[in-house]
Amino acid sequence: MCEHQTPCPDADSPDREAAKPIASHPEQGWTLLCNGVLLFEDTGELLPDGRIIAPHRPMTRAVAA
């Protein structure tokens, strides 16, 4: 799918989020990567084969008041 000179990681690679964006709609909270991965603002993903990757934001510590 990727036509970049240095090919982007494919959708099954652990580093799939490193692929270049080809469409972005930040107002809707998503970006389509050249490997077919739909990356959501909450870090969830929809892979080209329909698999869902749950959001994986790092947990932040609560600040003591």
Short mmCIF file of C-alpha atoms in Angstrom, two decimals:
data_model
loop_
_atom_site.label_atom_id
_atom_site.label_comp_id
_atom_site.label_asym_id
_atom_site.label_seq_id
_atom_site.Cartn_x
_atom_site.Cartn_y
_atom_site.Cartn_z
CA MET A 1 0.00 0.00 0.00
CA CYS A 2 2.83 2.42 0.87
CA GLU A 3 4.61 4.07 -2.05
CA HIS A 4 7.17 6.07 -0.01
CA GLN A 5 10.86 5.72 -0.89
CA THR A 6 11.55 4.12 2.48
CA PRO A 7 8.42 2.01 2.93
CA CYS A 8 6.35 2.62 6.03
CA PRO A 9 5.72 -0.22 8.48
CA ASP A 10 2.77 -2.36 7.50
CA ALA A 11 -0.40 -2.62 9.56
CA ASP A 12 0.77 -5.80 11.35
CA SER A 13 4.08 -4.30 12.51
CA PRO A 14 4.47 -3.24 16.14
CA ASP A 15 5.59 0.21 14.91
CA ARG A 16 2.57 0.64 12.56
CA GLU A 17 1.85 4.11 14.02
CA ALA A 18 5.10 5.36 12.43
CA ALA A 19 3.51 5.25 8.96
CA LYS A 20 2.91 8.58 7.24
CA PRO A 21 -0.53 10.20 7.46
CA ILE A 22 -2.42 10.46 4.18
CA ALA A 23 -5.63 11.99 5.55
CA SER A 24 -6.24 13.76 8.82
CA HIS A 25 -9.39 15.09 10.43
CA PRO A 26 -8.38 16.34 13.89
CA GLU A 27 -11.81 17.92 14.36
CA GLN A 28 -13.23 14.38 14.15
CA GLY A 29 -10.35 12.81 16.06
CA TRP A 30 -8.83 10.49 13.45
CA THR A 31 -5.94 10.11 11.02
CA LEU A 32 -5.58 7.60 8.17
CA LEU A 33 -2.05 6.28 7.77
CA CYS A 34 -0.59 5.09 4.45
CA ASN A 35 -0.57 1.49 5.72
CA GLY A 36 -4.36 1.59 6.02
CA VAL A 37 -4.47 2.01 9.79
CA LEU A 38 -7.07 4.40 11.11
CA LEU A 39 -5.52 6.04 14.17
CA PHE A 40 -7.83 7.72 16.66
CA GLU A 41 -7.09 10.65 18.95
CA ASP A 42 -7.47 8.44 22.04
CA THR A 43 -4.70 6.17 20.62
CA GLY A 44 -7.14 3.44 19.59
CA GLU A 45 -6.70 1.97 16.13
CA LEU A 46 -8.75 0.25 13.45
CA LEU A 47 -6.64 -2.02 11.27
CA PRO A 48 -7.38 -2.58 7.57
CA ASP A 49 -8.64 -6.12 8.25
CA GLY A 50 -11.21 -4.81 10.76
CA ARG A 51 -9.32 -5.67 13.95
CA ILE A 52 -9.58 -3.13 16.75
CA ILE A 53 -6.64 -2.06 18.90
CA ALA A 54 -7.83 -0.62 22.21
CA PRO A 55 -6.57 2.81 23.26
CA HIS A 56 -3.14 2.58 24.85
CA ARG A 57 -2.39 5.97 26.30
CA PRO A 58 0.15 5.92 29.10
CA MET A 59 -1.48 6.13 32.51
CA THR A 60 -0.88 9.42 34.27
CA ARG A 61 -0.47 9.70 37.99
CA ALA A 62 -2.99 11.70 39.94
CA VAL A 63 -1.49 14.76 41.56
CA ALA A 64 -1.94 14.84 45.31
CA ALA A 65 -3.84 17.89 46.48
#
